[in-house]
One Martini backbone bead per residue (centre of mass of N, CA, C, O) as a GRO file, in nm:
protein
  319
    1MET     BB    1   3.191  -1.773  -1.545
    2ASN     BB    2   2.980  -2.009  -1.438
    3ASN     BB    3   2.685  -2.131  -1.327
    4ASN     BB    4   2.798  -2.266  -1.069
    5GLN     BB    5   2.936  -2.012  -0.960
    6SER     BB    6   2.687  -1.832  -0.943
    7LYS     BB    7   2.529  -2.010  -0.746
    8LYS     BB    8   2.738  -2.009  -0.519
    9ILE     BB    9   2.743  -1.701  -0.474
   10SER     BB   10   2.445  -1.662  -0.419
   11ASN     BB   11   2.436  -1.839  -0.165
   12GLN     BB   12   2.645  -1.679  -0.004
   13VAL     BB   13   2.498  -1.410   0.005
   14ILE     BB   14   2.239  -1.514   0.138
   15ASP     BB   15   2.373  -1.630   0.395
   16ILE     BB   16   2.491  -1.364   0.497
   17GLN     BB   17   2.222  -1.212   0.516
   18LEU     BB   18   2.075  -1.409   0.706
   19ASP     BB   19   2.275  -1.387   0.940
   20ALA     BB   20   2.226  -1.081   0.985
   21ILE     BB   21   1.925  -1.103   1.051
   22LYS     BB   22   1.953  -1.282   1.300
   23LYS     BB   23   2.129  -1.078   1.459
   24LEU     BB   24   1.922  -0.852   1.460
   25ARG     BB   25   1.706  -0.993   1.622
   26GLU     BB   26   1.892  -1.020   1.880
   27SER     BB   27   1.950  -0.694   1.910
   28ILE     BB   28   1.660  -0.645   1.969
   29ASP     BB   29   1.530  -0.453   2.227
   30ASP     BB   30   1.371  -0.252   2.456
   31ASP     BB   31   1.474   0.013   2.321
   32PHE     BB   32   1.302  -0.003   2.066
   33ASP     BB   33   1.035   0.071   2.198
   34LYS     BB   34   1.128   0.353   2.283
   35ILE     BB   35   1.180   0.459   1.998
   36ILE     BB   36   0.893   0.434   1.886
   37LYS     BB   37   0.754   0.611   2.098
   38HIS     BB   38   0.917   0.862   2.040
   39LEU     BB   39   0.844   0.891   1.732
   40SER     BB   40   0.524   0.905   1.784
   41LYS     BB   41   0.553   1.196   1.969
   42ILE     BB   42   0.658   1.390   1.786
   43LYS     BB   43   0.615   1.722   1.648
   44GLY     BB   44   0.788   1.668   1.416
   45ARG     BB   45   1.044   1.526   1.235
   46ILE     BB   46   1.211   1.278   1.051
   47ILE     BB   47   1.553   1.276   1.027
   48ILE     BB   48   1.758   1.167   0.759
   49THR     BB   49   2.103   1.045   0.775
   50GLY     BB   50   2.410   1.036   0.568
   51ILE     BB   51   2.687   0.859   0.407
   52GLY     BB   52   2.686   0.748   0.113
   53LYS     BB   53   2.516   0.460   0.116
   54SER     BB   54   2.351   0.557   0.363
   55ALA     BB   55   2.210   0.786   0.211
   56ILE     BB   56   2.048   0.613   0.016
   57ILE     BB   57   1.894   0.461   0.233
   58GLY     BB   58   1.774   0.715   0.368
   59MET     BB   59   1.590   0.801   0.134
   60LYS     BB   60   1.409   0.552   0.145
   61ILE     BB   61   1.314   0.570   0.438
   62SER     BB   62   1.183   0.848   0.417
   63SER     BB   63   0.976   0.764   0.203
   64THR     BB   64   0.836   0.545   0.373
   65LEU     BB   65   0.745   0.724   0.604
   66ASN     BB   66   0.568   0.919   0.441
   67SER     BB   67   0.376   0.681   0.319
   68THR     BB   68   0.308   0.589   0.650
   69GLY     BB   69   0.262   0.867   0.843
   70SER     BB   70   0.577   0.985   0.873
   71PRO     BB   71   0.726   1.263   0.885
   72SER     BB   72   0.994   1.326   0.639
   73ILE     BB   73   1.351   1.390   0.587
   74PHE     BB   74   1.630   1.431   0.384
   75MET     BB   75   1.985   1.463   0.494
   76HIS     BB   76   2.288   1.520   0.409
   77GLY     BB   77   2.569   1.512   0.592
   78SER     BB   78   2.736   1.725   0.430
   79ASP     BB   79   2.513   1.941   0.398
   80ALA     BB   80   2.473   1.996   0.700
   81LEU     BB   81   2.772   2.137   0.721
   82HIS     BB   82   2.654   2.349   0.468
   83GLY     BB   83   2.344   2.462   0.601
   84ASP     BB   84   2.116   2.223   0.662
   85LEU     BB   85   2.077   2.254   0.974
   86GLY     BB   86   1.834   2.460   0.947
   87THR     BB   87   1.612   2.232   0.911
   88ILE     BB   88   1.641   2.182   1.208
   89THR     BB   89   1.452   2.116   1.497
   90GLU     BB   90   1.361   2.059   1.832
   91LYS     BB   91   1.113   1.868   1.725
   92ASP     BB   92   1.311   1.687   1.609
   93THR     BB   93   1.440   1.372   1.479
   94LEU     BB   94   1.750   1.202   1.433
   95ILE     BB   95   1.868   0.969   1.188
   96TYR     BB   96   2.176   0.793   1.199
   97ILE     BB   97   2.365   0.647   0.931
   98SER     BB   98   2.633   0.414   1.037
   99LYS     BB   99   2.854   0.173   1.053
  100SER     BB  100   3.099   0.307   1.220
  101GLY     BB  101   3.057   0.610   1.358
  102ASN     BB  102   3.370   0.768   1.286
  103ASN     BB  103   3.362   0.971   1.089
  104THR     BB  104   3.426   1.299   1.056
  105ASP     BB  105   3.141   1.404   0.982
  106THR     BB  106   2.991   1.262   1.210
  107VAL     BB  107   3.131   1.390   1.451
  108GLU     BB  108   3.067   1.685   1.379
  109LEU     BB  109   2.758   1.662   1.362
  110ILE     BB  110   2.700   1.553   1.646
  111ASN     BB  111   2.816   1.794   1.800
  112ASN     BB  112   2.611   2.000   1.685
  113LEU     BB  113   2.351   1.856   1.779
  114ASN     BB  114   2.415   1.859   2.084
  115LYS     BB  115   2.426   2.169   2.113
  116ARG     BB  116   2.107   2.177   2.012
  117LYS     BB  117   1.942   1.938   2.136
  118ILE     BB  118   1.922   1.692   1.940
  119ASP     BB  119   1.772   1.411   1.873
  120VAL     BB  120   1.946   1.090   1.850
  121ILE     BB  121   1.952   0.812   1.619
  122ALA     BB  122   2.131   0.518   1.590
  123ILE     BB  123   2.268   0.338   1.299
  124THR     BB  124   2.490   0.074   1.394
  125ALA     BB  125   2.788  -0.157   1.403
  126ASN     BB  126   2.907   0.039   1.647
  127LYS     BB  127   2.885   0.055   1.987
  128LYS     BB  128   3.172   0.236   2.031
  129SER     BB  129   3.102   0.479   1.891
  130ASN     BB  130   3.053   0.809   1.864
  131LEU     BB  131   2.759   0.785   1.782
  132ALA     BB  132   2.657   0.597   2.009
  133ASN     BB  133   2.769   0.778   2.257
  134ASN     BB  134   2.592   1.051   2.124
  135SER     BB  135   2.311   0.910   2.162
  136LYS     BB  136   2.003   0.847   2.277
  137TYR     BB  137   1.990   0.614   2.061
  138THR     BB  138   2.054   0.258   1.968
  139ILE     BB  139   2.087   0.068   1.665
  140TYR     BB  140   2.205  -0.249   1.641
  141THR     BB  141   2.410  -0.371   1.351
  142PRO     BB  142   2.540  -0.668   1.308
  143ILE     BB  143   2.854  -0.685   1.116
  144TYR     BB  144   3.083  -0.943   1.006
  145LYS     BB  145   2.993  -0.949   0.686
  146GLU     BB  146   3.028  -0.883   0.373
  147ALA     BB  147   2.935  -0.990   0.057
  148CYS     BB  148   3.186  -0.896  -0.022
  149PRO     BB  149   3.483  -1.060  -0.090
  150ASN     BB  150   3.649  -0.806   0.053
  151ASN     BB  151   3.485  -0.669   0.283
  152LEU     BB  152   3.385  -0.359   0.170
  153ALA     BB  153   3.133  -0.336   0.027
  154PRO     BB  154   2.822  -0.219   0.075
  155THR     BB  155   2.575  -0.473   0.155
  156THR     BB  156   2.478  -0.594   0.418
  157SER     BB  157   2.456  -0.320   0.563
  158SER     BB  158   2.242  -0.200   0.371
  159SER     BB  159   2.021  -0.412   0.413
  160ILE     BB  160   1.990  -0.369   0.722
  161GLN     BB  161   1.919  -0.072   0.717
  162LEU     BB  162   1.663  -0.107   0.550
  163LEU     BB  163   1.520  -0.295   0.745
  164VAL     BB  164   1.507  -0.101   0.984
  165GLY     BB  165   1.334   0.109   0.839
  166ASP     BB  166   1.091  -0.078   0.795
  167ILE     BB  167   1.036  -0.141   1.090
  168ILE     BB  168   0.978   0.144   1.181
  169ALA     BB  169   0.743   0.203   0.986
  170ILE     BB  170   0.557  -0.033   1.074
  171CYS     BB  171   0.537   0.037   1.371
  172LEU     BB  172   0.417   0.323   1.334
  173MET     BB  173   0.164   0.250   1.162
  174THR     BB  174   0.046   0.065   1.379
  175LEU     BB  175   0.035   0.266   1.618
  176LYS     BB  176  -0.137   0.481   1.426
  177LYS     BB  177  -0.345   0.336   1.249
  178PHE     BB  178  -0.251   0.292   0.942
  179ASP     BB  179  -0.465   0.254   0.696
  180GLU     BB  180  -0.606   0.230   0.388
  181LYS     BB  181  -0.723   0.517   0.391
  182SER     BB  182  -0.460   0.656   0.460
  183PHE     BB  183  -0.302   0.548   0.220
  184ALA     BB  184  -0.479   0.678   0.000
  185ASN     BB  185  -0.412   0.978   0.077
  186PHE     BB  186  -0.093   0.921  -0.010
  187HIS     BB  187  -0.210   0.747  -0.294
  188PRO     BB  188  -0.390   0.881  -0.550
  189ALA     BB  189  -0.203   0.758  -0.757
  190GLY     BB  190  -0.222   0.519  -0.960
  191SER     BB  191  -0.300   0.192  -0.913
  192LEU     BB  192  -0.305   0.201  -0.606
  193GLY     BB  193  -0.492   0.446  -0.573
  194LYS     BB  194  -0.733   0.330  -0.727
  195LYS     BB  195  -0.788   0.082  -0.543
  196LEU     BB  196  -0.832   0.281  -0.276
  197THR     BB  197  -1.063   0.499  -0.424
  198THR     BB  198  -1.238   0.345  -0.622
  199THR     BB  199  -1.568   0.343  -0.693
  200VAL     BB  200  -1.858   0.242  -0.836
  201GLU     BB  201  -1.967   0.532  -0.881
  202ASP     BB  202  -1.722   0.624  -1.063
  203LEU     BB  203  -1.808   0.405  -1.312
  204ILE     BB  204  -2.087   0.501  -1.349
  205ASN     BB  205  -2.388   0.587  -1.548
  206PRO     BB  206  -2.679   0.742  -1.450
  207GLU     BB  207  -2.775   0.806  -1.763
  208ASN     BB  208  -2.713   0.469  -1.821
  209LYS     BB  209  -2.971   0.297  -1.694
  210PRO     BB  210  -3.096  -0.006  -1.704
  211LEU     BB  211  -3.466  -0.052  -1.735
  212VAL     BB  212  -3.749  -0.243  -1.610
  213LYS     BB  213  -4.053  -0.363  -1.567
  214ILE     BB  214  -4.208  -0.640  -1.432
  215ASN     BB  215  -4.459  -0.609  -1.663
  216SER     BB  216  -4.294  -0.637  -1.888
  217LYS     BB  217  -4.159  -0.734  -2.171
  218PHE     BB  218  -3.903  -0.918  -2.295
  219SER     BB  219  -3.847  -0.724  -2.533
  220ASP     BB  220  -3.773  -0.479  -2.356
  221ALA     BB  221  -3.515  -0.602  -2.238
  222ILE     BB  222  -3.364  -0.636  -2.503
  223ASN     BB  223  -3.366  -0.334  -2.583
  224GLU     BB  224  -3.219  -0.229  -2.328
  225ILE     BB  225  -2.957  -0.391  -2.358
  226SER     BB  226  -2.887  -0.283  -2.644
  227SER     BB  227  -2.893   0.033  -2.588
  228LYS     BB  228  -2.693   0.034  -2.323
  229MET     BB  229  -2.448  -0.172  -2.338
  230LEU     BB  230  -2.425  -0.374  -2.043
  231GLY     BB  231  -2.555  -0.680  -2.049
  232ALA     BB  232  -2.803  -0.546  -1.880
  233THR     BB  233  -3.102  -0.536  -1.663
  234ALA     BB  234  -3.308  -0.391  -1.456
  235VAL     BB  235  -3.571  -0.479  -1.222
  236LEU     BB  236  -3.877  -0.311  -1.142
  237ASP     BB  237  -4.085  -0.262  -0.833
  238ASN     BB  238  -4.174   0.019  -0.736
  239ASP     BB  239  -3.852   0.106  -0.730
  240LYS     BB  240  -3.776  -0.185  -0.680
  241ILE     BB  241  -3.562  -0.441  -0.673
  242ALA     BB  242  -3.629  -0.761  -0.847
  243GLY     BB  243  -3.397  -0.776  -1.080
  244ILE     BB  244  -3.221  -0.951  -1.355
  245ILE     BB  245  -3.115  -0.914  -1.703
  246THR     BB  246  -2.925  -1.094  -1.921
  247ASP     BB  247  -2.777  -1.203  -2.205
  248GLY     BB  248  -2.792  -1.495  -2.103
  249ASP     BB  249  -3.099  -1.501  -2.057
  250VAL     BB  250  -3.174  -1.454  -2.348
  251ARG     BB  251  -3.054  -1.713  -2.467
  252ARG     BB  252  -3.219  -1.910  -2.289
  253MET     BB  253  -3.501  -1.817  -2.383
  254LEU     BB  254  -3.461  -1.879  -2.689
  255GLU     BB  255  -3.417  -2.189  -2.633
  256LYS     BB  256  -3.691  -2.251  -2.467
  257PHE     BB  257  -3.852  -2.055  -2.661
  258SER     BB  258  -4.011  -1.974  -2.957
  259ASN     BB  259  -4.185  -1.708  -2.814
  260PRO     BB  260  -4.068  -1.476  -2.567
  261LEU     BB  261  -4.146  -1.166  -2.615
  262ASP     BB  262  -4.445  -1.173  -2.454
  263ILE     BB  263  -4.327  -1.229  -2.197
  264THR     BB  264  -4.330  -1.164  -1.875
  265ILE     BB  265  -4.090  -1.082  -1.644
  266ASN     BB  266  -4.217  -1.215  -1.381
  267LYS     BB  267  -4.164  -1.514  -1.523
  268VAL     BB  268  -3.836  -1.495  -1.520
  269ILE     BB  269  -3.786  -1.440  -1.240
  270VAL     BB  270  -3.594  -1.625  -0.973
  271LYS     BB  271  -3.387  -1.407  -0.840
  272ALA     BB  272  -3.196  -1.218  -0.665
  273PRO     BB  273  -2.972  -0.979  -0.706
  274LYS     BB  274  -2.669  -0.836  -0.722
  275THR     BB  275  -2.576  -0.593  -0.479
  276VAL     BB  276  -2.429  -0.259  -0.438
  277ASN     BB  277  -2.283  -0.012  -0.293
  278HIS     BB  278  -2.161   0.295  -0.398
  279ASP     BB  279  -1.892   0.280  -0.183
  280LEU     BB  280  -1.765   0.056  -0.315
  281LEU     BB  281  -1.497  -0.085  -0.410
  282ALA     BB  282  -1.408  -0.187  -0.718
  283ILE     BB  283  -1.216  -0.420  -0.634
  284ASP     BB  284  -1.445  -0.564  -0.469
  285ALA     BB  285  -1.641  -0.602  -0.702
  286LEU     BB  286  -1.457  -0.787  -0.865
  287GLN     BB  287  -1.453  -1.014  -0.657
  288ILE     BB  288  -1.757  -1.075  -0.669
  289MET     BB  289  -1.763  -1.151  -0.965
  290ASN     BB  290  -1.558  -1.383  -0.951
  291ASP     BB  291  -1.701  -1.556  -0.728
  292ASN     BB  292  -1.990  -1.554  -0.914
  293LYS     BB  293  -1.958  -1.545  -1.221
  294ILE     BB  294  -1.992  -1.233  -1.308
  295THR     BB  295  -2.052  -0.904  -1.501
  296ASN     BB  296  -2.276  -0.783  -1.300
  297LEU     BB  297  -2.391  -0.486  -1.109
  298ILE     BB  298  -2.599  -0.345  -0.882
  299VAL     BB  299  -2.636  -0.005  -0.796
  300THR     BB  300  -2.675   0.154  -0.476
  301LYS     BB  301  -2.871   0.422  -0.298
  302LYS     BB  302  -3.064   0.392  -0.052
  303ASP     BB  303  -3.207   0.147  -0.220
  304LYS     BB  304  -3.144   0.280  -0.492
  305TYR     BB  305  -3.120   0.294  -0.823
  306LEU     BB  306  -2.813   0.396  -0.993
  307GLY     BB  307  -2.670   0.142  -1.152
  308MET     BB  308  -2.453  -0.023  -1.393
  309LEU     BB  309  -2.202  -0.275  -1.357
  310HIS     BB  310  -1.920  -0.360  -1.545
  311ILE     BB  311  -1.630  -0.529  -1.579
  312HIS     BB  312  -1.514  -0.330  -1.797
  313ASP     BB  313  -1.508  -0.077  -1.617
  314ILE     BB  314  -1.277  -0.181  -1.437
  315ILE     BB  315  -1.064  -0.250  -1.651
  316ASN     BB  316  -1.061   0.038  -1.790
  317ALA     BB  317  -0.952   0.170  -1.506
  318GLY     BB  318  -0.695  -0.018  -1.417
  319LEU     BB  319  -0.782  -0.273  -1.201
   0.00000   0.00000   0.00000
């Protein structure tokens, strides 16, 4: 196979998948809205099941639902027939994924679910299948051709099943108003969790907050910046924040004056500093720094000086 053949096959696969997506768009009707409303109101869990490649897709869909605020578990179709049916309660709704909807295990499992009066939602490419005919709702996924050149291996059908799962999850999280804070509660670990939960207060050391009084000498500011090693010091006037002096200000003062050490700080301050509240997300603080091309922010709590945040604090936290 040469590069031209690879590119040709790639384009063919993409075209087949795109065509299936377009057909899926056309097949989603008013019943889909009923399905979403039904799933949003159930008292139990969304059980996802399937056999073969559909089972693998089902595991991913279940995981996505869990992470976006819709309690779900995956149950393999074969395992369900050998004891795992006990997992399902009358409060649950089961989503059954099957392209054909007619294999033996599917038929047997659906019969048992109907006997127990479990609500079933079918995701299938066969409108006339046993699965579709015996489900409360059916999501029709028209598949006219698999990307497999033999039209056998589940390729296009698997992609469309996965897409349907994502659509369900996004619809439900939108309906439930599952926002960033909700997402953070479900993803406390890893870089994503850090971005959604780490505040500026988490990164500062309140025991190492550089500060000088507004009537102090410039030499005091230099000593404070050097000793606290945060690249800046806050300037206070009767416990109120009056300004900030950075190591860049120090360099500019040394260039401007031959002997600036005895100059009082109130003659140096030219504008109010950038301050942020203690509960601001660190990732948002980083954006403020980047937008203003600065490396320090003064952190406050109830308008009181809490500490100094340096851009390195955010970077070192893995954000």
